[in-house]
Amino acid sequence: DAGVTQSPTHLIKTRGQHVTLRCSPISGHKSVSWYQQVLGQGPQFIFQYYEKEERGRGNFPDRFSARQFPNYSSELNVNALLLGDSALYLCASSLEDRSGYGYTFGSGTRLTVV
Amino acid sequence: ILNVEQSPQSLHVQEGDSTNFTCSFPSSNFYALHWYRWETAKSPEALFVMTLNGDEKKKGRISATLNTKEGYSYLYIKGSQPEDSATYLCAFYHPGSNYKLTFGKGTLLTVNP
């Protein structure tokens, strides 16, 4: 199994631009979650999707949006990028939406906003 | 606001030493506590998912215990090896938390050969 794959691995964008990050979950996993990790902090929850429906949203502005496709892959979109959006964005997949199961994480997308 | 606290923030040990660190979380409305190991330039790897008070889980030289009534979990590493060097994250989940895991800041373990 390929594991959770994220693309791109690194990205540099300019303030005000838009970015799309992509995630493919482990085969058979129906839940995808997105987390933002900045240096010195633990990962912060952005979204969870299960069976193509948004199940949870973290404390992030409306510039952040996401969706899940019929094949359970997911995209995270961020509009009007700010310098503070520079972070590692992690995608995690799990069998179901509740956290009685461990998550499998991808290696992340490192976003730098200049 | 849920607070998950991990201590110490960082730890240096010698190869062969045994070590442990702590995760503190809200004791009310508990559902699950996760432990992850995150090596540099890799993805976080699930170690344990603990759900019952008094749970003890083991994976090789690593083990964890859970006390949901007082809101803490310990992670133990016996006979540390350089390959154990990583950040160890705990994450708390409870119903009504908007389906999110709340992570601590992690404990950075460095094992010197």
PDB file of C-alpha atoms in Angstrom:
ATOM      1  CA  ASP A   1       0.000   0.000   0.000  1.00  0.00           C
ATOM      2  CA  ALA A   2       1.366   3.439  -0.933  1.00  0.00           C
ATOM      3  CA  GLY A   3       0.346   5.091   2.322  1.00  0.00           C
ATOM      4  CA  VAL A   4      -0.993   8.621   2.476  1.00  0.00           C
ATOM      5  CA  THR A   5       0.451  10.718  -0.340  1.00  0.00           C
ATOM      6  CA  GLN A   6       0.515  14.483  -0.429  1.00  0.00           C
ATOM      7  CA  SER A   7       1.472  16.828  -3.226  1.00  0.00           C
ATOM      8  CA  PRO A   8       3.348  18.963  -3.732  1.00  0.00           C
ATOM      9  CA  THR A   9       6.004  18.386  -1.085  1.00  0.00           C
ATOM     10  CA  HIS A  10       7.196  21.995  -1.131  1.00  0.00           C
ATOM     11  CA  LEU A  11       5.635  25.163  -2.418  1.00  0.00           C
ATOM     12  CA  ILE A  12       6.547  28.845  -2.445  1.00  0.00           C
ATOM     13  CA  LYS A  13       3.754  31.365  -3.013  1.00  0.00           C
ATOM     14  CA  THR A  14       3.409  35.133  -2.858  1.00  0.00           C
ATOM     15  CA  ARG A  15       1.065  36.974  -0.499  1.00  0.00           C
ATOM     16  CA  GLY A  16      -2.410  37.250  -1.965  1.00  0.00           C
ATOM     17  CA  GLN A  17      -2.103  34.181  -4.146  1.00  0.00           C
ATOM     18  CA  HIS A  18      -4.170  31.040  -3.928  1.00  0.00           C
ATOM     19  CA  VAL A  19      -2.892  27.504  -3.255  1.00  0.00           C
ATOM     20  CA  THR A  20      -4.304  23.992  -3.613  1.00  0.00           C
ATOM     21  CA  LEU A  21      -2.828  21.087  -1.674  1.00  0.00           C
ATOM     22  CA  ARG A  22      -3.722  17.503  -2.484  1.00  0.00           C
ATOM     23  CA  CYS A  23      -3.987  14.307  -0.488  1.00  0.00           C
ATOM     24  CA  SER A  24      -4.639  10.682  -1.375  1.00  0.00           C
ATOM     25  CA  PRO A  25      -5.631   8.503   1.582  1.00  0.00           C
ATOM     26  CA  ILE A  26      -4.781   4.878   2.193  1.00  0.00           C
ATOM     27  CA  SER A  27      -6.969   2.583   0.137  1.00  0.00           C
ATOM     28  CA  GLY A  28     -10.131   1.800   2.087  1.00  0.00           C
ATOM     29  CA  HIS A  29      -9.872   4.856   4.350  1.00  0.00           C
ATOM     30  CA  LYS A  30     -12.911   7.059   4.025  1.00  0.00           C
ATOM     31  CA  SER A  31     -11.912   9.845   6.378  1.00  0.00           C
ATOM     32  CA  VAL A  32      -9.388  12.580   5.600  1.00  0.00           C
ATOM     33  CA  SER A  33      -8.273  15.276   8.008  1.00  0.00           C
ATOM     34  CA  TRP A  34      -6.090  18.320   7.467  1.00  0.00           C
ATOM     35  CA  TYR A  35      -3.751  19.817  10.055  1.00  0.00           C
ATOM     36  CA  GLN A  36      -1.448  22.834  10.065  1.00  0.00           C
ATOM     37  CA  GLN A  37       1.825  22.642  11.933  1.00  0.00           C
ATOM     38  CA  VAL A  38       4.034  25.634  12.647  1.00  0.00           C
ATOM     39  CA  LEU A  39       7.421  25.396  14.297  1.00  0.00           C
ATOM     40  CA  GLY A  40       7.235  24.833  18.024  1.00  0.00           C
ATOM     41  CA  GLN A  41       3.556  23.930  18.039  1.00  0.00           C
ATOM     42  CA  GLY A  42       1.601  20.717  17.732  1.00  0.00           C
ATOM     43  CA  PRO A  43      -0.507  20.160  14.614  1.00  0.00           C
ATOM     44  CA  GLN A  44      -3.672  22.305  14.575  1.00  0.00           C
ATOM     45  CA  PHE A  45      -6.911  20.893  13.176  1.00  0.00           C
ATOM     46  CA  ILE A  46      -8.280  22.506  10.034  1.00  0.00           C
ATOM     47  CA  PHE A  47     -10.902  20.125   8.570  1.00  0.00           C
ATOM     48  CA  GLN A  48     -12.179  16.587   8.651  1.00  0.00           C
ATOM     49  CA  TYR A  49     -14.107  14.961   5.804  1.00  0.00           C
ATOM     50  CA  TYR A  50     -15.855  11.620   5.892  1.00  0.00           C
ATOM     51  CA  GLU A  51     -17.695  10.081   2.970  1.00  0.00           C
ATOM     52  CA  LYS A  52     -17.357  13.368   1.073  1.00  0.00           C
ATOM     53  CA  GLU A  53     -19.055  15.396   3.808  1.00  0.00           C
ATOM     54  CA  GLU A  54     -17.414  17.954   6.066  1.00  0.00           C
ATOM     55  CA  ARG A  55     -17.580  16.584   9.597  1.00  0.00           C
ATOM     56  CA  GLY A  56     -15.500  19.131  11.440  1.00  0.00           C
ATOM     57  CA  ARG A  57     -13.906  22.508  10.980  1.00  0.00           C
ATOM     58  CA  GLY A  58     -11.206  24.058  13.119  1.00  0.00           C
ATOM     59  CA  ASN A  59     -10.685  27.682  14.054  1.00  0.00           C
ATOM     60  CA  PHE A  60      -9.415  28.874  10.693  1.00  0.00           C
ATOM     61  CA  PRO A  61     -10.715  31.763   8.559  1.00  0.00           C
ATOM     62  CA  ASP A  62     -13.014  31.281   5.593  1.00  0.00           C
ATOM     63  CA  ARG A  63     -10.005  31.642   3.300  1.00  0.00           C
ATOM     64  CA  PHE A  64      -9.432  27.975   4.079  1.00  0.00           C
ATOM     65  CA  SER A  65     -11.696  25.472   2.340  1.00  0.00           C
ATOM     66  CA  ALA A  66     -11.540  21.812   1.444  1.00  0.00           C
ATOM     67  CA  ARG A  67     -13.402  19.084  -0.305  1.00  0.00           C
ATOM     68  CA  GLN A  68     -13.331  15.307  -0.641  1.00  0.00           C
ATOM     69  CA  PHE A  69     -13.861  13.510  -3.916  1.00  0.00           C
ATOM     70  CA  PRO A  70     -15.724  10.233  -4.662  1.00  0.00           C
ATOM     71  CA  ASN A  71     -12.411   8.339  -4.549  1.00  0.00           C
ATOM     72  CA  TYR A  72     -11.856   9.829  -1.032  1.00  0.00           C
ATOM     73  CA  SER A  73      -8.912  11.973  -2.085  1.00  0.00           C
ATOM     74  CA  SER A  74      -9.032  15.519  -0.815  1.00  0.00           C
ATOM     75  CA  GLU A  75      -7.945  19.048  -1.620  1.00  0.00           C
ATOM     76  CA  LEU A  76      -7.209  21.890   0.767  1.00  0.00           C
ATOM     77  CA  ASN A  77      -7.538  25.365  -0.729  1.00  0.00           C
ATOM     78  CA  VAL A  78      -6.248  28.560   0.795  1.00  0.00           C
ATOM     79  CA  ASN A  79      -7.140  31.927  -0.756  1.00  0.00           C
ATOM     80  CA  ALA A  80      -5.524  35.335  -0.308  1.00  0.00           C
ATOM     81  CA  LEU A  81      -2.403  33.875   1.261  1.00  0.00           C
ATOM     82  CA  LEU A  82      -0.837  35.646   4.220  1.00  0.00           C
ATOM     83  CA  LEU A  83       2.707  35.349   5.528  1.00  0.00           C
ATOM     84  CA  GLY A  84       1.271  33.600   8.583  1.00  0.00           C
ATOM     85  CA  ASP A  85      -0.037  30.763   6.436  1.00  0.00           C
ATOM     86  CA  SER A  86       3.543  29.526   6.034  1.00  0.00           C
ATOM     87  CA  ALA A  87       3.528  26.124   7.674  1.00  0.00           C
ATOM     88  CA  LEU A  88       3.657  22.379   7.166  1.00  0.00           C
ATOM     89  CA  TYR A  89       0.238  21.089   6.096  1.00  0.00           C
ATOM     90  CA  LEU A  90      -0.415  17.501   7.070  1.00  0.00           C
ATOM     91  CA  CYS A  91      -3.089  15.207   5.737  1.00  0.00           C
ATOM     92  CA  ALA A  92      -4.214  12.177   7.730  1.00  0.00           C
ATOM     93  CA  SER A  93      -6.512   9.349   6.784  1.00  0.00           C
ATOM     94  CA  SER A  94      -8.417   6.918   8.977  1.00  0.00           C
ATOM     95  CA  LEU A  95     -10.971   4.174   8.581  1.00  0.00           C
ATOM     96  CA  GLU A  96     -13.821   6.114  10.128  1.00  0.00           C
ATOM     97  CA  ASP A  97     -14.561   9.609  11.344  1.00  0.00           C
ATOM     98  CA  ARG A  98     -14.230   8.957  15.056  1.00  0.00           C
ATOM     99  CA  SER A  99     -10.794   8.858  16.614  1.00  0.00           C
ATOM    100  CA  GLY A 100     -10.914   5.409  18.136  1.00  0.00           C
ATOM    101  CA  TYR A 101      -8.603   4.483  15.301  1.00  0.00           C
ATOM    102  CA  GLY A 102      -5.105   5.822  14.790  1.00  0.00           C
ATOM    103  CA  TYR A 103      -4.506   8.197  11.946  1.00  0.00           C
ATOM    104  CA  THR A 104      -2.054   7.578   9.127  1.00  0.00           C
ATOM    105  CA  PHE A 105      -0.298  10.787   8.186  1.00  0.00           C
ATOM    106  CA  GLY A 106       1.319  11.878   4.970  1.00  0.00           C
ATOM    107  CA  SER A 107       4.714  13.562   4.929  1.00  0.00           C
ATOM    108  CA  GLY A 108       3.126  16.958   4.484  1.00  0.00           C
ATOM    109  CA  THR A 109       3.348  19.930   2.167  1.00  0.00           C
ATOM    110  CA  ARG A 110       5.736  22.676   3.256  1.00  0.00           C
ATOM    111  CA  LEU A 111       4.158  25.991   2.211  1.00  0.00           C
ATOM    112  CA  THR A 112       6.220  29.160   2.283  1.00  0.00           C
ATOM    113  CA  VAL A 113       4.475  32.474   1.657  1.00  0.00           C
ATOM    114  CA  VAL A 114       6.762  35.376   0.750  1.00  0.00           C
TER     115      VAL A 114
ATOM    116  CA  ILE B   1     -10.529  25.501  24.908  1.00  0.00           C
ATOM    117  CA  LEU B   2      -8.898  22.114  25.399  1.00  0.00           C
ATOM    118  CA  ASN B   3      -5.320  22.075  26.607  1.00  0.00           C
ATOM    119  CA  VAL B   4      -3.011  19.150  26.058  1.00  0.00           C
ATOM    120  CA  GLU B   5       0.303  19.596  27.836  1.00  0.00           C
ATOM    121  CA  GLN B   6       3.431  17.535  27.289  1.00  0.00           C
ATOM    122  CA  SER B   7       6.531  17.493  29.432  1.00  0.00           C
ATOM    123  CA  PRO B   8       9.387  17.809  29.213  1.00  0.00           C
ATOM    124  CA  GLN B   9       9.622  19.903  26.061  1.00  0.00           C
ATOM    125  CA  SER B  10      12.920  18.213  25.173  1.00  0.00           C
ATOM    126  CA  LEU B  11      15.095  15.477  26.569  1.00  0.00           C
ATOM    127  CA  HIS B  12      18.636  14.264  25.931  1.00  0.00           C
ATOM    128  CA  VAL B  13      19.557  10.752  27.063  1.00  0.00           C
ATOM    129  CA  GLN B  14      22.416   8.352  26.493  1.00  0.00           C
ATOM    130  CA  GLU B  15      22.013   5.157  24.503  1.00  0.00           C
ATOM    131  CA  GLY B  16      20.770   2.438  26.816  1.00  0.00           C
ATOM    132  CA  ASP B  17      19.014   4.791  29.234  1.00  0.00           C
ATOM    133  CA  SER B  18      15.343   4.299  29.943  1.00  0.00           C
ATOM    134  CA  THR B  19      13.165   7.373  29.829  1.00  0.00           C
ATOM    135  CA  ASN B  20       9.588   8.528  30.155  1.00  0.00           C
ATOM    136  CA  PHE B  21       7.519  11.582  29.439  1.00  0.00           C
ATOM    137  CA  THR B  22       4.068  12.849  30.268  1.00  0.00           C
ATOM    138  CA  CYS B  23       0.929  13.956  28.485  1.00  0.00           C
ATOM    139  CA  SER B  24      -1.771  15.792  30.466  1.00  0.00           C
ATOM    140  CA  PHE B  25      -5.284  16.282  29.118  1.00  0.00           C
ATOM    141  CA  PRO B  26      -8.760  17.251  30.358  1.00  0.00           C
ATOM    142  CA  SER B  27     -10.166  14.421  32.467  1.00  0.00           C
ATOM    143  CA  SER B  28     -13.819  15.080  31.643  1.00  0.00           C
ATOM    144  CA  ASN B  29     -15.645  13.579  28.670  1.00  0.00           C
ATOM    145  CA  PHE B  30     -12.733  11.378  27.593  1.00  0.00           C
ATOM    146  CA  TYR B  31     -12.892   9.259  24.426  1.00  0.00           C
ATOM    147  CA  ALA B  32      -9.379   8.489  23.178  1.00  0.00           C
ATOM    148  CA  LEU B  33      -5.719   9.435  23.614  1.00  0.00           C
ATOM    149  CA  HIS B  34      -3.281   8.954  20.756  1.00  0.00           C
ATOM    150  CA  TRP B  35       0.523   8.774  20.799  1.00  0.00           C
ATOM    151  CA  TYR B  36       2.574   9.462  17.670  1.00  0.00           C
ATOM    152  CA  ARG B  37       6.297   9.343  16.910  1.00  0.00           C
ATOM    153  CA  TRP B  38       7.523  11.924  14.418  1.00  0.00           C
ATOM    154  CA  GLU B  39      11.024  11.581  13.038  1.00  0.00           C
ATOM    155  CA  THR B  40      12.586  14.477  11.197  1.00  0.00           C
ATOM    156  CA  ALA B  41      11.629  14.613   7.498  1.00  0.00           C
ATOM    157  CA  LYS B  42       9.148  11.785   7.900  1.00  0.00           C
ATOM    158  CA  SER B  43       5.444  11.586   8.647  1.00  0.00           C
ATOM    159  CA  PRO B  44       4.016  11.132  12.155  1.00  0.00           C
ATOM    160  CA  GLU B  45       3.615   7.433  12.935  1.00  0.00           C
ATOM    161  CA  ALA B  46       0.859   6.149  15.191  1.00  0.00           C
ATOM    162  CA  LEU B  47       2.185   4.332  18.259  1.00  0.00           C
ATOM    163  CA  PHE B  48      -0.884   3.798  20.418  1.00  0.00           C
ATOM    164  CA  VAL B  49      -4.573   4.633  20.616  1.00  0.00           C
ATOM    165  CA  MET B  50      -5.743   4.330  24.215  1.00  0.00           C
ATOM    166  CA  THR B  51      -9.367   4.406  25.225  1.00  0.00           C
ATOM    167  CA  LEU B  52      -9.813   2.752  28.641  1.00  0.00           C
ATOM    168  CA  ASN B  53      -8.748   3.991  32.055  1.00  0.00           C
ATOM    169  CA  GLY B  54      -5.863   1.843  33.245  1.00  0.00           C
ATOM    170  CA  ASP B  55      -4.915   0.826  29.697  1.00  0.00           C
ATOM    171  CA  GLU B  56      -1.324  -0.268  29.259  1.00  0.00           C
ATOM    172  CA  LYS B  57      -0.026  -0.816  25.748  1.00  0.00           C
ATOM    173  CA  LYS B  58       3.354  -1.991  24.511  1.00  0.00           C
ATOM    174  CA  LYS B  59       5.178  -1.953  21.193  1.00  0.00           C
ATOM    175  CA  GLY B  60       8.670  -3.364  21.418  1.00  0.00           C
ATOM    176  CA  ARG B  61      10.644  -1.236  23.884  1.00  0.00           C
ATOM    177  CA  ILE B  62       7.949   1.462  24.018  1.00  0.00           C
ATOM    178  CA  SER B  63       4.969   1.304  26.333  1.00  0.00           C
ATOM    179  CA  ALA B  64       2.261   3.674  27.492  1.00  0.00           C
ATOM    180  CA  THR B  65      -0.174   3.931  30.362  1.00  0.00           C
ATOM    181  CA  LEU B  66      -3.417   5.868  30.697  1.00  0.00           C
ATOM    182  CA  ASN B  67      -5.215   7.451  33.654  1.00  0.00           C
ATOM    183  CA  THR B  68      -8.408   9.088  32.444  1.00  0.00           C
ATOM    184  CA  LYS B  69      -9.650  10.017  35.922  1.00  0.00           C
ATOM    185  CA  GLU B  70      -6.691  12.271  36.625  1.00  0.00           C
ATOM    186  CA  GLY B  71      -6.031  13.128  32.976  1.00  0.00           C
ATOM    187  CA  TYR B  72      -2.543  11.890  32.195  1.00  0.00           C
ATOM    188  CA  SER B  73      -0.678   9.346  30.114  1.00  0.00           C
ATOM    189  CA  TYR B  74       2.945   8.262  30.378  1.00  0.00           C
ATOM    190  CA  LEU B  75       5.121   7.047  27.526  1.00  0.00           C
ATOM    191  CA  TYR B  76       8.090   4.870  28.481  1.00  0.00           C
ATOM    192  CA  ILE B  77      11.066   3.899  26.361  1.00  0.00           C
ATOM    193  CA  LYS B  78      13.259   1.125  27.727  1.00  0.00           C
ATOM    194  CA  GLY B  79      16.913   1.003  26.703  1.00  0.00           C
ATOM    195  CA  SER B  80      16.795   4.020  24.362  1.00  0.00           C
ATOM    196  CA  GLN B  81      18.528   3.700  20.999  1.00  0.00           C
ATOM    197  CA  PRO B  82      19.648   6.493  18.637  1.00  0.00           C
ATOM    198  CA  GLU B  83      16.843   5.503  16.247  1.00  0.00           C
ATOM    199  CA  ASP B  84      14.343   6.427  18.980  1.00  0.00           C
ATOM    200  CA  SER B  85      15.319  10.072  18.484  1.00  0.00           C
ATOM    201  CA  ALA B  86      12.122  11.823  17.402  1.00  0.00           C
ATOM    202  CA  THR B  87       9.361  14.113  18.579  1.00  0.00           C
ATOM    203  CA  TYR B  88       6.688  12.240  20.519  1.00  0.00           C
ATOM    204  CA  LEU B  89       3.236  13.768  20.229  1.00  0.00           C
ATOM    205  CA  CYS B  90       0.127  12.974  22.180  1.00  0.00           C
ATOM    206  CA  ALA B  91      -3.347  13.941  20.977  1.00  0.00           C
ATOM    207  CA  PHE B  92      -6.672  14.008  22.791  1.00  0.00           C
ATOM    208  CA  TYR B  93     -10.107  13.344  21.373  1.00  0.00           C
ATOM    209  CA  HIS B  94     -13.480  13.734  23.036  1.00  0.00           C
ATOM    210  CA  PRO B  95     -17.040  13.711  21.707  1.00  0.00           C
ATOM    211  CA  GLY B  96     -18.173  17.154  20.770  1.00  0.00           C
ATOM    212  CA  SER B  97     -14.669  18.230  19.861  1.00  0.00           C
ATOM    213  CA  ASN B  98     -15.725  18.826  16.292  1.00  0.00           C
ATOM    214  CA  TYR B  99     -14.104  15.536  15.250  1.00  0.00           C
ATOM    215  CA  LYS B 100     -10.632  16.922  15.842  1.00  0.00           C
ATOM    216  CA  LEU B 101      -7.565  15.647  17.610  1.00  0.00           C
ATOM    217  CA  THR B 102      -6.045  18.235  19.921  1.00  0.00           C
ATOM    218  CA  PHE B 103      -2.284  17.797  19.934  1.00  0.00           C
ATOM    219  CA  GLY B 104       0.278  18.729  22.521  1.00  0.00           C
ATOM    220  CA  LYS B 105       3.462  20.481  21.457  1.00  0.00           C
ATOM    221  CA  GLY B 106       5.443  17.271  21.712  1.00  0.00           C
ATOM    222  CA  THR B 107       8.531  16.047  23.521  1.00  0.00           C
ATOM    223  CA  LEU B 108      11.716  16.092  21.452  1.00  0.00           C
ATOM    224  CA  LEU B 109      13.864  13.104  22.425  1.00  0.00           C
ATOM    225  CA  THR B 110      17.524  12.938  21.426  1.00  0.00           C
ATOM    226  CA  VAL B 111      19.394   9.716  22.153  1.00  0.00           C
ATOM    227  CA  ASN B 112      23.152  10.113  22.042  1.00  0.00           C
ATOM    228  CA  PRO B 113      25.233   7.088  21.008  1.00  0.00           C
TER     229      PRO B 113
END
